[in-house]
Coordinates of C-alpha atoms in Angstrom, one line a residue:
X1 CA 0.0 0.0 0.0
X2 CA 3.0 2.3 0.7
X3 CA 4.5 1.5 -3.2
X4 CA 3.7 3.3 -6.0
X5 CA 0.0 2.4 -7.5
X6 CA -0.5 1.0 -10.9
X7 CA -2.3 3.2 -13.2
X8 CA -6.4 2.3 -13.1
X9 CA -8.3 2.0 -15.9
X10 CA -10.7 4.9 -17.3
X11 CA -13.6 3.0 -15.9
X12 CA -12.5 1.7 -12.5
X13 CA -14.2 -1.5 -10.5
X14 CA -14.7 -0.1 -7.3
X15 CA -15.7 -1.6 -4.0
X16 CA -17.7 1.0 -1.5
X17 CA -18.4 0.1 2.1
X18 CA -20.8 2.4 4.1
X19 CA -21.2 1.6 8.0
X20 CA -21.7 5.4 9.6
X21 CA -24.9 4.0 11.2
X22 CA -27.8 1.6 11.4
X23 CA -26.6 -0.1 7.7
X24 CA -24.1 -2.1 6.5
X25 CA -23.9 -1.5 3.0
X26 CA -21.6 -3.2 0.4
X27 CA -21.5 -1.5 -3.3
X28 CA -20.0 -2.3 -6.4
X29 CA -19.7 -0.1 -9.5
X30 CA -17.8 0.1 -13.0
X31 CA -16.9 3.7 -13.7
X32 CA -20.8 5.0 -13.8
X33 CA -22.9 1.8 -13.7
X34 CA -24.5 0.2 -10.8
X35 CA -23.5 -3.2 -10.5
X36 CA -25.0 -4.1 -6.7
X37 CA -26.4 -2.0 -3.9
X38 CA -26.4 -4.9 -0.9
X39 CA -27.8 -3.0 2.3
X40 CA -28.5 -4.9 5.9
X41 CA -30.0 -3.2 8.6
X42 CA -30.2 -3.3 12.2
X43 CA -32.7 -1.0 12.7
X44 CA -35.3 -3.9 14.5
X45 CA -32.5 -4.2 16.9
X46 CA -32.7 -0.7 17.8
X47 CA -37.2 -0.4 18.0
X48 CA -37.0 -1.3 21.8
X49 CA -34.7 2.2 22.1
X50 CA -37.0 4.4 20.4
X51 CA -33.8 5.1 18.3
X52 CA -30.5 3.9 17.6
X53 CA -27.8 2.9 20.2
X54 CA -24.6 3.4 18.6
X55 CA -23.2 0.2 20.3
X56 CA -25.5 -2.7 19.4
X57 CA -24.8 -0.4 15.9
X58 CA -21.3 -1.4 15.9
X59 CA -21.8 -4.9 16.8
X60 CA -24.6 -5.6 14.4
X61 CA -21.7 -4.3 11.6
X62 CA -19.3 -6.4 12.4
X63 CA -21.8 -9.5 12.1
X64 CA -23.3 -8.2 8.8
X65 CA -20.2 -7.2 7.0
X66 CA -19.0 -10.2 6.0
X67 CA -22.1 -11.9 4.9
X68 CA -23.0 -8.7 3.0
X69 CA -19.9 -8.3 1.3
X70 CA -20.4 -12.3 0.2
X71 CA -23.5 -11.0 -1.6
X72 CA -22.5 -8.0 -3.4
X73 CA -19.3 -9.8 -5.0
X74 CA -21.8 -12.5 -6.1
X75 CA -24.8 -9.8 -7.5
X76 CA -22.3 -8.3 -9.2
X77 CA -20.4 -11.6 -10.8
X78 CA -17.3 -10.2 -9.9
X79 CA -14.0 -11.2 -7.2
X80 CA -12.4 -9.2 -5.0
X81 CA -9.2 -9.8 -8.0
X82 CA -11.2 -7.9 -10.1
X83 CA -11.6 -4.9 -7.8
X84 CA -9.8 -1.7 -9.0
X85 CA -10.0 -0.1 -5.5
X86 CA -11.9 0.6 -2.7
X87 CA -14.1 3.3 -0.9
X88 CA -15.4 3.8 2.8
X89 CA -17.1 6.2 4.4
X90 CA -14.8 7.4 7.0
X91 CA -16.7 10.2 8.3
X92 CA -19.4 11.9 9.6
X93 CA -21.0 9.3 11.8
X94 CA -21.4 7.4 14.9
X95 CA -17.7 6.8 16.0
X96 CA -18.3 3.3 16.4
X97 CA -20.0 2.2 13.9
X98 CA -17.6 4.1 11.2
X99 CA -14.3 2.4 12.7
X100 CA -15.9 -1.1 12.0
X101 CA -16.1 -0.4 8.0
X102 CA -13.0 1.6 8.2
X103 CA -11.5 -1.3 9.6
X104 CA -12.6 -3.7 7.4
X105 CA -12.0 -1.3 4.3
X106 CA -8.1 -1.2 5.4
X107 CA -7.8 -5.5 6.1
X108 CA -9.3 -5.5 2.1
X109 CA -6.4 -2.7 1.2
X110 CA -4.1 -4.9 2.6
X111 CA -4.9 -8.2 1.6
X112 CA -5.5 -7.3 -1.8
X113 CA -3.0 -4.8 -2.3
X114 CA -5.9 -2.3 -4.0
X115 CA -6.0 1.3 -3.5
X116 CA -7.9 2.8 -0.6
X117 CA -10.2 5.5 -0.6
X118 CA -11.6 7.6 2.5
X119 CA -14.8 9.4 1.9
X120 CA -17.0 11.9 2.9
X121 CA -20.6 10.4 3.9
X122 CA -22.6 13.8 3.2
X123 CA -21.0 14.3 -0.3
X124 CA -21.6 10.3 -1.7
X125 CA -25.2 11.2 -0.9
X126 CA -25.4 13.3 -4.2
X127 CA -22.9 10.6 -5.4
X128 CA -25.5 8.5 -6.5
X129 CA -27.3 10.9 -9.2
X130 CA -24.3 10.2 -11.6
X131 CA -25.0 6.5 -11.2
X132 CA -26.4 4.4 -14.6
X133 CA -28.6 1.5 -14.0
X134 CA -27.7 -1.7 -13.8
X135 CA -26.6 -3.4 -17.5
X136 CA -29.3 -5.0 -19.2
X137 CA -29.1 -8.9 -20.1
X138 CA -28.4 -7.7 -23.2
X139 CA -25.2 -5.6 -22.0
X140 CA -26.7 -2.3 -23.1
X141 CA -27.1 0.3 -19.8
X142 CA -30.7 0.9 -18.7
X143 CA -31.8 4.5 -19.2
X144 CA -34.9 5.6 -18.6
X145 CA -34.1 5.0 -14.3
X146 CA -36.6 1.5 -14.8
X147 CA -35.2 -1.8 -13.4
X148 CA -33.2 -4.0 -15.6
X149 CA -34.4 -7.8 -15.4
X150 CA -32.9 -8.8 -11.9
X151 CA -31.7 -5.2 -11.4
X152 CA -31.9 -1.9 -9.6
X153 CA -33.2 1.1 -10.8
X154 CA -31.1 3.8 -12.7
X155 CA -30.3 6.2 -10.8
X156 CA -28.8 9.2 -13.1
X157 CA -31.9 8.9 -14.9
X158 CA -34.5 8.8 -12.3
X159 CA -33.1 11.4 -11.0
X160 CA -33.0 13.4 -14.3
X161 CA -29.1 14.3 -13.3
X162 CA -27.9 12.5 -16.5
X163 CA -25.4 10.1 -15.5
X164 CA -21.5 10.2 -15.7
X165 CA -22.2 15.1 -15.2
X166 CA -23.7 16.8 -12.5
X167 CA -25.3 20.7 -13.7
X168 CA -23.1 23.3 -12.7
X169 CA -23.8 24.6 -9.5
X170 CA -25.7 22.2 -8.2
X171 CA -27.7 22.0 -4.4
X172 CA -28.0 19.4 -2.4
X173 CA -30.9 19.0 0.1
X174 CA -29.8 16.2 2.2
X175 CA -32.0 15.3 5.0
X176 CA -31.8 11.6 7.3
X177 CA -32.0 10.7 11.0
X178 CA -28.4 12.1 11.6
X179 CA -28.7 15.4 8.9
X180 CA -30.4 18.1 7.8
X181 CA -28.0 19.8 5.3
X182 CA -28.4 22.0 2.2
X183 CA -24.8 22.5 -0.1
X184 CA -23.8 23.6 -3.2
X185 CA -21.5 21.6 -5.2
X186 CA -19.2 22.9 -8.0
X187 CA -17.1 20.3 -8.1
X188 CA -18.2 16.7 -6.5
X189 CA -14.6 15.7 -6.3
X190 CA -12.7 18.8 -4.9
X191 CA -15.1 21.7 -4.6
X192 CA -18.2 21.3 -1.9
X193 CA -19.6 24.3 0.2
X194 CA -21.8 23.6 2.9
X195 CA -24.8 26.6 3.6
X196 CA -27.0 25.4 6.1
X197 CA -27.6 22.6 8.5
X198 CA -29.6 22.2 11.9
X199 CA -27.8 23.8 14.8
X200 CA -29.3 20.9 17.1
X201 CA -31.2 17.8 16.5
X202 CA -31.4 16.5 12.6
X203 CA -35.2 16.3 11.3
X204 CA -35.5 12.7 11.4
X205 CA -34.3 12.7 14.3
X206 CA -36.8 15.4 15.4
X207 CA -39.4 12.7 14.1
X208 CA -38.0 9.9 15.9
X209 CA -38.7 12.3 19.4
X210 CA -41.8 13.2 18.2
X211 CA -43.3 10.1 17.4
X212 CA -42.0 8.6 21.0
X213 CA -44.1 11.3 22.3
X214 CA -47.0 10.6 20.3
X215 CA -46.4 6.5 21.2
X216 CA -46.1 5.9 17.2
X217 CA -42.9 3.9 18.1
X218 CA -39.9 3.5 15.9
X219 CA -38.7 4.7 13.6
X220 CA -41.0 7.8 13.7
X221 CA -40.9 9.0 10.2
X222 CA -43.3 6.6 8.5
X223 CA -45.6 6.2 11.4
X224 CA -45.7 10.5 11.0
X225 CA -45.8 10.8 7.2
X226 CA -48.7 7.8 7.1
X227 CA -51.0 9.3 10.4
X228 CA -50.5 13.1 9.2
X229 CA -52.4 12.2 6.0
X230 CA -55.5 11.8 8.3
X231 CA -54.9 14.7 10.7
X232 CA -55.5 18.6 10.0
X233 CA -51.9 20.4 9.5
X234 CA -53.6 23.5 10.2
X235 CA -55.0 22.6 13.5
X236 CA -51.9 24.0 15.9
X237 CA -49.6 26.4 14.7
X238 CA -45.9 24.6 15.4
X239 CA -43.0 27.0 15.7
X240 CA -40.6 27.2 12.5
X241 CA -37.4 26.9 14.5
X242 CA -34.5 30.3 13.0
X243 CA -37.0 32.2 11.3
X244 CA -37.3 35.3 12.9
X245 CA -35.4 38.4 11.5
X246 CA -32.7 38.1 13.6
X247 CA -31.7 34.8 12.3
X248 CA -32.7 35.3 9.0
X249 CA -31.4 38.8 8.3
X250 CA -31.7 40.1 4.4
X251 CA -30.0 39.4 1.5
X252 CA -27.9 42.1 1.4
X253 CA -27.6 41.4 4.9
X254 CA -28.1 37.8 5.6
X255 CA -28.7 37.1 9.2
X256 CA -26.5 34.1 11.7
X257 CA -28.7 31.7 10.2
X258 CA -30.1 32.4 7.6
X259 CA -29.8 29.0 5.6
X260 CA -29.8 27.0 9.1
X261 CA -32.6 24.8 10.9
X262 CA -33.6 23.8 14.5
X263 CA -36.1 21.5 15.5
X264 CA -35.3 21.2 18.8
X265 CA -37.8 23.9 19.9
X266 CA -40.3 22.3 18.3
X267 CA -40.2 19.2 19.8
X268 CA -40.5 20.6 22.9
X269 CA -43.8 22.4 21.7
X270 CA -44.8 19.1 20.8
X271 CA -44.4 17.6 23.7
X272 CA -45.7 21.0 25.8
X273 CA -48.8 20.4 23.8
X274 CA -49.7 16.9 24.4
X275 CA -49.0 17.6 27.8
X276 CA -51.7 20.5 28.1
X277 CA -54.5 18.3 26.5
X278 CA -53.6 15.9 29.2
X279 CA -53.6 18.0 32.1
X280 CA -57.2 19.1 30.7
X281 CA -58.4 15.5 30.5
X282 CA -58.7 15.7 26.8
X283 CA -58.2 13.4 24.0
X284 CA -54.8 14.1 22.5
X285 CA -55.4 14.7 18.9
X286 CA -52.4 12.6 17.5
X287 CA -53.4 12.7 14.0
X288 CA -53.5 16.5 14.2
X289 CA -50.3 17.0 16.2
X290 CA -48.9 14.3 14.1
X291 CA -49.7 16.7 10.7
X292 CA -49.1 19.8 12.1
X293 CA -45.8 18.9 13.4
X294 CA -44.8 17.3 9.7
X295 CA -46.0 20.6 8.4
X296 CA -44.1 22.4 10.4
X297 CA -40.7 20.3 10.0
X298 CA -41.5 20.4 5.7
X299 CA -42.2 23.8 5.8
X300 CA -39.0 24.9 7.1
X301 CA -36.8 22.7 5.6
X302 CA -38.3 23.8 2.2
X303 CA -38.7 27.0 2.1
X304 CA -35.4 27.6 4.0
X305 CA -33.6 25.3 1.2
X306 CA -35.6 27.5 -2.1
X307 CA -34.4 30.7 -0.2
X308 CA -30.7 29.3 -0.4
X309 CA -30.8 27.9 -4.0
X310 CA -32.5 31.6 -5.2
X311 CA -29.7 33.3 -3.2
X312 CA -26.6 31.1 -4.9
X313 CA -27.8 30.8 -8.2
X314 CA -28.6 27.3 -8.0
X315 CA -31.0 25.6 -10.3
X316 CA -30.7 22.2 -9.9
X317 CA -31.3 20.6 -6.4
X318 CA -30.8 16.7 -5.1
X319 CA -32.9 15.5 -2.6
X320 CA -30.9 12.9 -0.3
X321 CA -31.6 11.2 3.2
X322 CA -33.6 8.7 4.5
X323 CA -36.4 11.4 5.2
X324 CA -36.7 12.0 1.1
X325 CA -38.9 9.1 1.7
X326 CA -41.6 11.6 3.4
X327 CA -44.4 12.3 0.8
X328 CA -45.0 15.6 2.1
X329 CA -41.3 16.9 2.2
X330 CA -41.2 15.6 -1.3
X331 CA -44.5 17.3 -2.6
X332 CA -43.6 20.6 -1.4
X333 CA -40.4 20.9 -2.3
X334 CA -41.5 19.7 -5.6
X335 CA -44.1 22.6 -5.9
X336 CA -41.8 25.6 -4.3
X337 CA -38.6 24.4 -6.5
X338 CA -41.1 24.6 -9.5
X339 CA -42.8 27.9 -8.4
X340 CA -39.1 29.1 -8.0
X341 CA -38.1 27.8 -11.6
X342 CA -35.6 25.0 -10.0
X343 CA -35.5 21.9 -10.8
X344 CA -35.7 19.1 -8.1
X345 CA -33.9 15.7 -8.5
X346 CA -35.0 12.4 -6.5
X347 CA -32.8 9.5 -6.7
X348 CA -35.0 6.0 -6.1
X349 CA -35.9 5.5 -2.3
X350 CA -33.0 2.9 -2.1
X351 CA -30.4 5.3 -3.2
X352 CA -31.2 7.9 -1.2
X353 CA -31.0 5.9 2.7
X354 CA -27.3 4.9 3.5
X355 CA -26.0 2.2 1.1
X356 CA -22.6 1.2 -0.1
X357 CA -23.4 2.0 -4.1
X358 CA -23.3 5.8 -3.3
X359 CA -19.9 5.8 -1.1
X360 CA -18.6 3.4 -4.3
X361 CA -20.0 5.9 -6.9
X362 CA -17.9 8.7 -5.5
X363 CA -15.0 7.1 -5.0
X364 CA -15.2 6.0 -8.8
X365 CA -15.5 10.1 -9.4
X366 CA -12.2 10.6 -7.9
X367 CA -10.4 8.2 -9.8
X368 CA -11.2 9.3 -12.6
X369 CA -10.3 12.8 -11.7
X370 CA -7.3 11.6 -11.1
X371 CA -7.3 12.0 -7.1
X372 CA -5.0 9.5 -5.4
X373 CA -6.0 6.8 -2.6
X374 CA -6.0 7.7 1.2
X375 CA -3.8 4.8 1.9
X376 CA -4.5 3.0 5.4
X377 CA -2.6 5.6 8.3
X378 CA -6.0 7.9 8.5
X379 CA -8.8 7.6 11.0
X380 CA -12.4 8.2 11.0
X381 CA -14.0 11.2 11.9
X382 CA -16.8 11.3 13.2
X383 CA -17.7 15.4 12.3
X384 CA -15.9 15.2 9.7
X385 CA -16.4 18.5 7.6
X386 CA -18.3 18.4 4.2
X387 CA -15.6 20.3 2.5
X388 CA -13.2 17.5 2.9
X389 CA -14.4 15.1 0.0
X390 CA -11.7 12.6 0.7
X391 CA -8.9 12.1 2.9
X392 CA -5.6 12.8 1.7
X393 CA -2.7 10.2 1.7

């Protein structure tokens, strides 16, 4: 690994491994194309908790890992031989949980002599929209983001990026258990700006609390997104958490946070609320709360995100995360990106949740840009910063 590394072909075979929380997720692509996405979760492990205990997270990787990787070689037809080199998440995530694919990652750098590759989490979210489909039996690429037989979905196309080019300038609305994030990305490989995140708890996470108060159980998004469909979002008015003018500020003179989110106040008005329908001896309207809270959380997080794309000069804008999944999130964001003449990208559901295919599709990016490997001395990071796309040697 210390040696000089032999030159790598133009459409590299590369192995990513993603383990920054609750998944273990083995990818495998060639250059642009989506061989195998092979994901196990532990998340049933983790229900009892009402949310994720970073331990039994570690643990559950080091029993899926192997078993996983087994798959993915085999999905994809190939050997680890035939790898060109290999990508891992090394950062931001749960300490733990990271350190066990890191680990891994480095004993296959070792043992197979390929190049290594530490990457940023956050950025391989947007990874994934320069991802073709899966061949077709016939050889030829899918394109039109429909399953090949016995394949997975293309994602460039679904998610109308265009595979193998990202549009200048693009956004990034990235949004999951563990981030709420909006960046702007000139470069995927070497030039990645972060504008806004929450200052507290992440907006999945913010549902996970929620929903424990609610006793919806875990996790909280789905059992929010599917009651709010029955409830009245217009029932209580929430709080929209960094909105006043003092955080927001104007244009000319933008405000401490005028990109940013927090939802930690308004879980606390959550919880504030069921607790004054209680102390009245009233039912506690859970489909109401349940909507008006998701209204809240989709309200923000949208129109916060527009604001930020309108200021930069951003027209296109990838919707990543596990909470991409929420219908609302995804219905107005679609109608205020099109109101604000953006265009809004969706990669399929699978794609967008933590899986080894996106950390494999941007290590593929920097090969082909001609970035060298990390080699095996670095360490994970746990808050790692967006701008670092990959670890230097």
């Amino acid at each position: 690994m210390s040696g000089p590394q032999p030159a790598l072909p133009k459409q590299p075979l590369v192995l990513g491994i993603e383990s920054s929380c609750d998944e273990t997720g083995v990818g495998i692509v060639r250059g642009t194309t989506l061989l195998t996405n092979t994901v196990s979760s532990s998340m049933d492990e983790h229900v009892r908790f009402g949310g994720v205990i970073p331990e039994i997270a570690s643990r559950a990787h080091l029993d899926a890992f192997v078993p996983t990787l087994q798959e993915s070689l085999h999905e994809a037809g190939v050997t680890l031989d035939e790898i060109d080199a290999i990508a891992v998440t090394s950062g931001p995530g749960l300490a733990g949980a990271l350190m066990v694919g890191v680990c891994a990652a480095k004993a296959l750098a070792v043992a197979t002599g390929k190049p290594l590759y530490a990457i940023n989490h956050l950025v391989a979210h947007v990874g994934v929209g320069l991802l073709d489909g899966r061949p077709t039996s016939d050889g030829r690429p899918a394109s039109d983001g429909r399953p090949a037989s016995g394949g997975t979905p293309d994602a460039g196309a679904a998610a109308g990026l265009g595979a193998g080019a990202l549009p200048e300038n693009l956004g990034a609305l990235l949004v999951s258990g563990g981030h709420t994030e909006i960046l702007r990305i000139r470069s995927i490989t070497d030039d990645v700006e972060l504008l806004g995140s929450t200052i507290d708890d992440a907006a999945g996470e913010a549902y996970d609390k929620v929903a424990r108060i609610l006793g919806l159980g875990y996790p909280g998004g789905p059992a929010i997104d599917k009651l709010a469909r029955t409830g009245n979002p217009k029932s209580i008015r929430f709080p929209r958490g960094l909105t006043q003018p003092k955080y927001m500020g104007t244009a000319e003179q933008p405000g401490p946070h005028r990109y940013d989110w927090s939802f930690s106040g308004l879980k606390t008005a959550v919880a504030r609320c069921v607790e004054q329908f209680e102390a009245r001896g009233e039912e506690v309207p859970v489909a109401d709360i349940a909507a008006a809270f998701q209204e809240a959380v989709v309200d923000v997080i949208s129109s916060k995100a527009v604001l930020a794309c309108k200021e930069n000069g951003i027209k296109d804008v990838l919707l990543g995360g596990g909470v991409a999944a929420n219908s609302r999130l995804r219905e107005l964001t679609g109608q205020r990106c099109t109101s604000a003449g953006i265009r809004l990208h969706v990669p399929p559901l699978d794609l967008c949740t933590d899986n080894g295919a996106m950390v494999a599709a941007l290590g593929s990016q920097l090969i082909m840009a001609g970035i060298g490997p990390s080699g095996v001395s670095f360490a994970p990071d746990s808050s790692m910063p967006v701008t670092t796309v990959s670890v230097p040697a």
